[in-house]
Short mmCIF file of C-alpha atoms in Angstrom, two decimals:
data_model
loop_
_atom_site.label_atom_id
_atom_site.label_comp_id
_atom_site.label_asym_id
_atom_site.label_seq_id
_atom_site.Cartn_x
_atom_site.Cartn_y
_atom_site.Cartn_z
CA MET A 1 38.82 8.97 -33.67
CA HIS A 2 38.64 5.41 -34.68
CA LEU A 3 35.27 5.02 -32.72
CA LEU A 4 33.80 8.05 -34.45
CA ARG A 5 34.68 6.56 -37.88
CA GLU A 6 33.33 3.23 -37.22
CA VAL A 7 30.08 4.93 -35.87
CA PHE A 8 30.00 7.18 -39.12
CA LEU A 9 30.25 3.97 -41.46
CA MET A 10 27.73 1.84 -39.35
CA LYS A 11 25.29 4.99 -39.79
CA LYS A 12 26.07 5.01 -43.60
CA ARG A 13 25.61 1.23 -43.95
CA ILE A 14 22.23 1.46 -42.05
CA PHE A 15 21.01 4.22 -44.42
CA ALA A 16 22.04 2.18 -47.60
CA ALA A 17 20.28 -0.74 -46.01
CA LEU A 18 17.01 1.61 -45.61
CA LEU A 19 17.48 2.83 -49.01
CA CYS A 20 17.82 -0.73 -50.45
CA ALA A 21 14.87 -1.76 -48.92
CA LEU A 22 12.75 1.27 -50.27
CA VAL A 23 14.12 0.63 -53.66
CA LEU A 24 13.12 -3.20 -53.48
CA SER A 25 9.64 -2.12 -52.11
CA CYS A 26 9.14 0.37 -54.84
CA THR A 27 10.09 -2.13 -57.21
CA LEU A 28 7.66 -4.81 -56.08
CA LEU A 29 4.88 -2.58 -55.37
CA THR A 30 4.79 -0.01 -58.47
CA SER A 31 6.64 1.01 -61.17
CA CYS A 32 7.36 4.40 -59.13
CA GLY A 33 10.93 4.68 -60.54
CA ASN A 34 12.72 7.74 -58.72
CA LEU A 35 11.95 7.71 -55.17
CA PHE A 36 12.41 11.24 -54.39
CA GLY A 37 11.01 12.66 -57.73
CA GLY A 38 12.57 13.97 -60.80
CA GLU A 39 13.41 11.87 -64.12
CA THR A 40 14.15 8.28 -63.68
CA ILE A 41 17.09 6.68 -64.90
CA GLU A 42 17.38 3.09 -65.61
CA VAL A 43 20.98 2.70 -66.90
CA ALA A 44 23.63 4.62 -65.12
CA MET A 45 27.25 4.81 -65.75
CA ILE A 46 29.61 6.02 -62.73
CA THR A 47 33.04 7.31 -63.88
CA ASP A 48 36.13 7.34 -61.98
CA GLY A 49 36.22 10.90 -61.28
CA GLY A 50 37.07 12.02 -64.76
CA ASP A 51 34.45 13.12 -67.16
CA VAL A 52 33.44 11.44 -70.14
CA GLY A 53 35.01 13.82 -72.56
CA ALA A 54 36.81 12.86 -75.76
CA GLY A 55 39.84 10.36 -75.78
CA SER A 56 39.26 9.07 -72.38
CA MET A 57 38.48 5.41 -71.28
CA ASN A 58 35.41 6.84 -69.68
CA GLN A 59 34.08 8.15 -73.16
CA ALA A 60 34.59 4.65 -74.74
CA VAL A 61 32.52 2.93 -72.09
CA TRP A 62 30.05 5.86 -72.14
CA ASP A 63 29.61 5.48 -76.15
CA VAL A 64 28.84 1.89 -75.79
CA VAL A 65 26.54 2.06 -72.65
CA ALA A 66 24.88 4.81 -74.28
CA ASN A 67 24.29 3.48 -77.59
CA PHE A 68 22.87 0.12 -75.73
CA ALA A 69 20.57 2.11 -73.56
CA ILE A 70 19.23 4.09 -76.62
CA ALA A 71 18.97 1.01 -78.72
CA ASN A 72 16.78 -0.56 -76.14
CA GLY A 73 14.75 2.15 -74.92
CA LYS A 74 16.29 2.66 -71.66
CA SER A 75 16.75 6.03 -69.84
CA TYR A 76 20.23 6.55 -69.17
CA ASP A 77 22.80 9.02 -67.63
CA ALA A 78 26.51 9.53 -66.56
CA TYR A 79 27.59 10.39 -63.08
CA GLN A 80 30.70 11.77 -61.74
CA PRO A 81 31.88 11.63 -58.05
CA VAL A 82 32.80 15.14 -56.53
CA SER A 83 36.18 13.80 -55.00
CA SER A 84 38.29 10.99 -55.25
CA SER A 85 37.15 9.87 -51.68
CA ARG A 86 35.73 6.35 -51.40
CA GLU A 87 32.68 7.96 -49.57
CA ASP A 88 32.06 10.17 -52.50
CA ARG A 89 32.28 7.32 -54.98
CA VAL A 90 29.77 5.22 -52.84
CA ASP A 91 27.69 8.18 -52.51
CA ILE A 92 27.30 8.81 -56.22
CA ILE A 93 26.39 5.04 -56.91
CA MET A 94 23.61 5.63 -54.48
CA GLN A 95 22.34 8.56 -56.19
CA ALA A 96 22.01 6.83 -59.51
CA ILE A 97 20.09 4.02 -57.65
CA VAL A 98 17.97 6.52 -55.99
CA LYS A 99 17.31 7.63 -59.38
CA GLY A 100 15.94 4.41 -60.34
CA ALA A 101 19.10 2.84 -61.96
CA MET A 102 18.78 -0.94 -62.03
CA LEU A 103 22.09 -1.21 -64.42
CA VAL A 104 25.06 0.55 -63.12
CA VAL A 105 28.11 0.50 -65.15
CA CYS A 106 31.41 1.52 -63.20
CA SER A 107 34.42 2.58 -65.14
CA GLY A 108 37.71 2.11 -63.77
CA GLN A 109 39.78 0.55 -61.05
CA ALA A 110 39.31 3.49 -58.64
CA LEU A 111 35.51 2.20 -58.09
CA SER A 112 36.83 -0.99 -57.05
CA GLU A 113 36.27 -0.35 -53.38
CA ALA A 114 32.97 1.44 -53.85
CA VAL A 115 31.44 -1.57 -55.76
CA TYR A 116 32.85 -3.89 -53.04
CA GLU A 117 30.53 -1.91 -50.44
CA VAL A 118 27.44 -1.55 -52.47
CA GLN A 119 27.34 -4.86 -54.20
CA ASP A 120 25.57 -6.66 -51.27
CA LEU A 121 23.61 -3.73 -50.18
CA PHE A 122 21.68 -3.69 -53.51
CA PRO A 123 21.18 -7.40 -54.58
CA ASP A 124 18.61 -6.40 -57.22
CA VAL A 125 20.67 -3.94 -58.81
CA THR A 126 23.07 -5.41 -61.45
CA PHE A 127 26.63 -3.88 -61.61
CA LEU A 128 29.14 -4.13 -64.25
CA LEU A 129 32.77 -3.11 -63.28
CA VAL A 130 34.89 -2.15 -66.11
CA ASP A 131 38.90 -2.30 -65.28
CA GLY A 132 38.44 -3.70 -61.89
CA ILE A 133 37.53 -5.93 -59.09
CA PRO A 134 35.71 -5.19 -55.95
CA THR A 135 38.29 -4.93 -53.38
CA ALA A 136 37.75 -4.21 -49.77
CA PRO A 137 38.82 -0.87 -48.45
CA ALA A 138 42.48 -0.65 -47.22
CA ASP A 139 41.21 0.35 -43.67
CA THR A 140 38.75 -2.63 -43.41
CA LYS A 141 40.56 -5.56 -45.06
CA LYS A 142 40.61 -8.77 -43.19
CA SER A 143 43.14 -11.45 -43.69
CA ALA A 144 40.61 -14.38 -44.08
CA GLY A 145 37.07 -15.48 -43.26
CA GLY A 146 34.04 -13.47 -43.49
CA LEU A 147 32.47 -12.66 -46.72
CA LEU A 148 36.24 -12.18 -48.56
CA LEU A 149 37.38 -14.52 -51.05
CA ASN A 150 40.67 -15.39 -51.14
CA SER A 151 40.77 -16.37 -54.77
CA ILE A 152 38.79 -15.63 -57.79
CA ASN A 153 38.25 -17.71 -60.80
CA THR A 154 39.01 -15.30 -63.68
CA THR A 155 36.65 -16.93 -66.33
CA ALA A 156 36.61 -16.50 -70.22
CA VAL A 157 33.34 -15.31 -71.54
CA THR A 158 34.54 -15.25 -75.19
CA SER A 159 35.85 -18.40 -76.72
CA THR A 160 39.37 -16.70 -77.07
CA ALA A 161 39.48 -15.22 -73.84
CA VAL A 162 42.41 -16.26 -71.41
CA ALA A 163 41.04 -18.19 -68.50
CA GLU A 164 43.09 -18.25 -65.38
CA THR A 165 43.07 -18.26 -61.55
CA THR A 166 44.26 -15.19 -59.81
CA ALA A 167 45.21 -15.05 -56.06
CA LEU A 168 43.32 -11.84 -55.08
CA SER A 169 43.11 -11.42 -51.21
CA ASP A 170 40.34 -9.12 -49.65
CA THR A 171 38.29 -9.39 -52.80
CA LYS A 172 34.61 -10.60 -53.38
CA ILE A 173 32.41 -10.43 -56.58
CA SER A 174 28.75 -10.95 -55.67
CA SER A 175 26.31 -12.77 -57.94
CA ASN A 176 24.87 -9.41 -59.26
CA VAL A 177 28.40 -8.24 -60.34
CA TYR A 178 30.47 -8.91 -63.47
CA CYS A 179 33.99 -7.52 -64.26
CA LEU A 180 36.14 -6.85 -67.17
CA THR A 181 39.94 -6.50 -66.49
CA PHE A 182 42.60 -6.26 -69.36
CA ARG A 183 46.49 -7.33 -69.55
CA GLU A 184 47.99 -3.91 -69.29
CA GLU A 185 51.58 -5.34 -69.20
CA GLN A 186 51.02 -6.61 -72.90
CA ALA A 187 50.10 -3.03 -74.16
CA GLY A 188 52.72 -1.76 -71.98
CA TYR A 189 55.38 -4.05 -73.37
CA LEU A 190 54.47 -3.37 -77.02
CA ALA A 191 54.74 0.27 -76.50
CA GLY A 192 58.31 -0.35 -74.82
CA TYR A 193 59.48 -2.72 -77.42
CA VAL A 194 58.23 -0.52 -80.66
CA VAL A 195 59.37 3.03 -79.16
CA THR A 196 62.94 1.31 -78.27
CA ARG A 197 63.18 -0.49 -81.78
CA ASN A 198 62.57 2.95 -83.32
CA GLY A 199 65.94 4.33 -82.08
CA TYR A 200 64.74 6.29 -78.78
CA THR A 201 67.25 5.66 -75.93
CA HIS A 202 66.10 8.03 -73.44
CA LEU A 203 62.86 7.23 -72.01
CA GLY A 204 60.60 7.99 -69.05
CA PHE A 205 57.37 6.26 -67.63
CA MET A 206 55.01 8.65 -65.49
CA SER A 207 51.95 7.43 -63.76
CA GLU A 208 48.79 9.35 -62.66
CA LYS A 209 48.72 7.10 -59.41
CA ASP A 210 50.23 3.76 -58.09
CA SER A 211 47.34 1.58 -59.21
CA ASP A 212 47.62 -1.93 -60.26
CA SER A 213 46.57 -0.86 -63.76
CA ASP A 214 49.67 1.76 -63.94
CA MET A 215 51.92 -0.61 -62.28
CA LEU A 216 51.11 -3.42 -65.04
CA TYR A 217 51.66 -0.50 -67.70
CA GLY A 218 54.81 0.41 -66.30
CA TYR A 219 56.36 -3.03 -65.61
CA GLY A 220 55.35 -4.12 -69.05
CA PHE A 221 56.94 -1.33 -70.51
CA LEU A 222 60.31 -1.73 -68.91
CA GLN A 223 60.37 -5.24 -70.10
CA GLY A 224 59.74 -4.16 -73.63
CA VAL A 225 62.38 -1.69 -73.66
CA GLU A 226 64.73 -4.44 -72.23
CA ASP A 227 63.97 -7.13 -74.83
CA ALA A 228 64.05 -4.56 -77.64
CA ALA A 229 67.44 -3.30 -76.29
CA ARG A 230 68.90 -6.79 -75.97
CA ASP A 231 67.71 -7.76 -79.65
CA MET A 232 69.51 -4.71 -80.90
CA GLY A 233 72.62 -5.12 -78.65
CA ILE A 234 72.09 -1.65 -77.18
CA THR A 235 71.35 -2.35 -73.47
CA GLU A 236 74.12 -0.08 -72.21
CA ARG A 237 72.78 2.66 -74.31
CA ILE A 238 69.48 2.70 -72.50
CA ASN A 239 68.20 5.16 -69.82
CA VAL A 240 64.78 5.02 -68.31
CA ILE A 241 63.37 7.21 -65.55
CA PHE A 242 60.40 5.69 -63.85
CA ARG A 243 57.97 7.25 -61.45
CA TYR A 244 54.58 6.52 -59.96
CA SER A 245 53.37 9.74 -58.96
CA GLY A 246 51.15 8.98 -56.32
CA ASN A 247 47.49 10.00 -55.61
CA GLY A 248 46.73 13.84 -55.39
CA THR A 249 49.45 14.82 -58.03
CA THR A 250 48.16 18.03 -59.55
CA ASP A 251 48.47 18.67 -63.10
CA ASP A 252 51.23 21.53 -62.79
CA GLU A 253 53.36 18.69 -60.85
CA PHE A 254 52.84 16.42 -63.87
CA TYR A 255 53.87 19.16 -66.33
CA ASN A 256 56.93 20.49 -64.33
CA THR A 257 58.29 16.92 -63.99
CA ALA A 258 57.72 16.05 -67.65
CA LYS A 259 59.24 19.32 -68.87
CA SER A 260 62.63 18.64 -66.53
CA TRP A 261 62.84 15.34 -67.99
CA TYR A 262 62.67 16.54 -71.44
CA LEU A 263 65.12 19.40 -70.91
CA SER A 264 67.44 16.81 -69.16
CA GLY A 265 67.29 14.60 -72.29
CA THR A 266 64.46 12.23 -72.14
CA GLU A 267 62.94 11.67 -75.57
CA VAL A 268 59.77 10.11 -74.94
CA ILE A 269 57.43 9.76 -71.89
CA PHE A 270 55.04 7.04 -71.41
CA ALA A 271 52.35 9.00 -69.58
CA SER A 272 49.92 6.49 -67.88
CA GLY A 273 46.45 7.55 -66.83
CA ASN A 274 45.40 11.24 -66.77
CA SER A 275 48.79 12.52 -66.53
CA TYR A 276 48.93 12.52 -70.40
CA SER A 277 47.39 16.25 -71.00
CA SER A 278 50.15 17.66 -69.01
CA VAL A 279 52.97 15.58 -70.37
CA ILE A 280 51.54 16.61 -73.88
CA GLU A 281 51.78 20.11 -72.64
CA ALA A 282 55.25 19.87 -71.76
CA ALA A 283 56.38 17.84 -74.84
CA GLU A 284 54.59 20.40 -77.10
CA GLU A 285 57.01 23.14 -75.14
CA CYS A 286 60.20 20.98 -75.39
CA ASN A 287 59.56 19.24 -78.83
CA GLY A 288 59.38 15.76 -76.74
CA ARG A 289 57.51 12.82 -77.61
CA VAL A 290 54.44 10.95 -75.67
CA ILE A 291 52.99 7.41 -75.45
CA CYS A 292 49.46 7.54 -73.68
CA SER A 293 47.39 4.88 -72.17
CA ASP A 294 43.67 3.45 -72.28
CA SER A 295 42.46 5.12 -75.49
CA ASP A 296 43.89 6.52 -78.87
CA HIS A 297 45.21 9.97 -78.02
CA SER A 298 46.81 10.47 -81.52
CA SER A 299 44.28 13.38 -82.38
CA ASP A 300 45.30 15.18 -79.30
CA SER A 301 48.97 15.95 -80.49
CA ASN A 302 51.05 15.16 -83.21
CA LEU A 303 53.77 14.23 -80.55
CA VAL A 304 51.89 11.33 -79.43
CA VAL A 305 53.81 8.57 -81.12
CA THR A 306 51.31 5.95 -80.04
CA SER A 307 48.98 4.79 -77.43
CA ALA A 308 48.88 1.52 -75.12
CA MET A 309 45.16 0.77 -75.55
CA LYS A 310 42.33 -0.99 -73.83
CA MET A 311 40.19 -2.17 -76.68
CA LEU A 312 36.90 -2.51 -74.62
CA GLU A 313 34.13 -1.91 -77.02
CA LYS A 314 33.75 -5.74 -77.99
CA PRO A 315 33.84 -7.22 -74.65
CA LEU A 316 31.56 -4.50 -73.12
CA LYS A 317 29.16 -4.83 -75.83
CA GLU A 318 28.92 -8.70 -75.48
CA ALA A 319 28.26 -8.35 -71.75
CA LEU A 320 25.53 -5.87 -72.11
CA GLN A 321 23.77 -7.97 -75.05
CA SER A 322 24.12 -11.18 -72.83
CA LEU A 323 22.68 -9.25 -69.94
CA LYS A 324 19.52 -8.07 -72.12
CA ALA A 325 19.02 -11.61 -73.29
CA ASN A 326 18.92 -12.62 -69.62
CA ASN A 327 16.00 -10.10 -68.50
CA TYR A 328 18.76 -7.59 -67.19
CA LYS A 329 20.36 -10.25 -64.66
CA TRP A 330 23.87 -12.01 -65.18
CA ASP A 331 23.83 -15.39 -66.41
CA LYS A 332 25.86 -18.40 -65.09
CA ASP A 333 28.65 -17.45 -67.40
CA HIS A 334 28.76 -13.85 -65.98
CA SER A 335 27.59 -13.79 -62.50
CA ALA A 336 30.16 -13.20 -59.84
CA ARG A 337 32.98 -13.51 -62.51
CA SER A 338 35.94 -11.52 -63.69
CA VAL A 339 37.58 -12.00 -67.07
CA LEU A 340 40.93 -10.98 -67.78
CA LEU A 341 41.25 -10.04 -71.73
CA GLY A 342 44.46 -9.59 -73.54
CA LEU A 343 45.92 -9.76 -76.93
CA ASP A 344 44.42 -13.18 -77.75
CA ASP A 345 40.97 -11.50 -77.70
CA GLY A 346 42.04 -8.45 -79.48
CA ALA A 347 41.50 -6.28 -76.40
CA VAL A 348 44.75 -4.78 -75.86
CA GLY A 349 47.40 -3.48 -78.03
CA LEU A 350 49.02 -0.37 -79.65
CA ALA A 351 46.79 2.22 -81.84
CA THR A 352 47.85 1.58 -85.39
CA ASP A 353 45.49 4.19 -87.41
CA SER A 354 47.85 6.84 -86.78
CA TRP A 355 51.29 5.22 -86.89
CA ARG A 356 53.93 7.40 -86.07
CA PHE A 357 57.00 5.29 -86.33
CA GLY A 358 59.21 5.13 -89.27
CA ALA A 359 61.79 2.23 -88.77
CA PHE A 360 59.57 -0.13 -87.07
CA THR A 361 56.45 -0.95 -89.24
CA VAL A 362 52.92 -1.83 -88.21
CA GLU A 363 53.60 -5.29 -89.66
CA SER A 364 56.66 -5.71 -87.63
CA TYR A 365 54.63 -4.70 -84.51
CA GLU A 366 52.16 -7.19 -85.43
CA SER A 367 54.57 -9.93 -85.74
CA VAL A 368 55.74 -9.12 -81.99
CA ALA A 369 52.09 -9.27 -81.07
CA ALA A 370 51.70 -12.68 -82.42
CA LYS A 371 54.74 -14.05 -80.65
CA ILE A 372 53.22 -12.96 -77.22
CA VAL A 373 50.03 -14.62 -78.31
CA ALA A 374 51.84 -17.72 -79.20
CA GLY A 375 53.84 -17.90 -75.83
CA GLU A 376 57.14 -17.03 -77.35
CA ILE A 377 57.42 -13.92 -75.59
CA LYS A 378 57.05 -14.07 -71.85
CA ILE A 379 55.90 -10.98 -69.89
CA SER A 380 55.85 -10.98 -66.10
CA ASN A 381 52.60 -9.41 -64.61
CA ASP A 382 53.95 -9.82 -61.04
CA LYS A 383 53.25 -6.46 -59.51
CA THR A 384 55.20 -7.25 -56.20
CA SER A 385 58.62 -7.19 -57.65
CA ILE A 386 60.48 -5.00 -60.31
CA PRO A 387 61.65 -7.03 -63.31
CA ASN A 388 65.28 -8.17 -63.62
CA LEU A 389 66.71 -5.65 -66.08
CA ASP A 390 70.00 -5.04 -67.94
CA ILE A 391 68.98 -1.42 -68.95
CA ALA A 392 69.67 1.79 -66.57
CA VAL A 393 66.29 2.63 -64.67
CA GLU A 394 65.99 5.60 -62.29
CA PHE A 395 63.25 4.98 -60.07
CA GLN A 396 61.86 8.27 -58.69
CA SER A 397 59.15 8.94 -55.91
#
C-alpha cells in the first residue's frame, strides 16, 4: 500500500510539473489565458473548505480580494475544495491555475500543506497564504535537510508589526509566497479575561479541530480566565470544560456536546472555528452564551457575547497593494516571508461594536489590551504544554 501511494503521488507531481510547463509556455507565447477553454480567471481565492458566507473569515478575505480585483480590472473567482483532504485542496489550487490565475490567495491554516506542495511547481504564480505557513504533509515530513527550513524569520511588513524568529520544523516558504499569521493567543486571552470579569464562572472551550490556531485560542483563553480569577480572588470558583474536537466532528456532535455542557451548568462556551453555528443553536435552546472566533458573529445571535477576532482587512489590503506596485510579484519585504500580527498592529482583539457585557466596559477591556501591548501582561504561545493554572479545568477528548 505504501508503494502504491508513492506511485500515486509521483504521478500527481509529474502531472503538476507538466501543467506548470504548459502554463509557463502559454504565458510566454500568447495571452491565451485558460488552457482548456472557458472563462479566464486572473485572481483566485481558495477557501479552507468553507464557503464565503456572511460572518466567516473566508468572507472577510473574499471581500478584500474581490474589491482589489474589481478596482484593478482583474477577473476573479472563489474556489472551494470538495473535501478536507490534502489531495482535494491541491487539486482546487491547480484548477484555479488552469483557469489562468496568476495570483492565488489561500484562506486558512488548513491550506498550509497544499501550498507547501504547489509553491515550487508553479514559480510564476504568486501565492498569498492567510492564517498559515506552508508545512510539509505529516506523512512526508523530514527531520532535516532537503528543501525544508528548520526556522523561518517572521518579519514585520508594517512599522508596528511584531518581528520575531519562530522555530518551525518541516516548513518552507518559497520566493513566490507571502504569509499572514495572527496572535490568536492574545485574542483568546482577552475573551477569557473579560468573560470572567463579568461574573461568569462555569465556562467551556470547544474547537472545530486540533489546529495550531485552535490551540492558541484555547490556551490564551485559559490564561485570561486564570488571570481574571486571580485578580478577583475567585480561582476556586472557576470551572472550565476544555475540548479539542478533532477533525471530522459533525455539526450534530458539536450541538449535542454543547447542549450537554449547558444543561450541566456551563454558562459560556468559546466556540472556536466553524463549531460556532452548532454551539449557538444549543445556546438558544438552553439560554446559554457563546464566544466566537475569527470574525464578529454578534449578528448571528444575541447570545453571542463577543468574538475573538482576526482583523485582517488592513494587512491584507497592504499586502495586495504592495503586490500591485511590484508588477504582481512579491518584493524583498514580502518574498518568502511570514508576518506575525497581534494587538500591536490592531490585527487581533475582541469585537466591540456590539458590546454585550455590563460589569466590564469597553474602556476596561482596552486598558487590559494596552497592558498586553506594553508587556505588562505575558501570554504564553507555547502549544506544546498546557499553561500552569490554579483554576479547575476538565480536559475532554
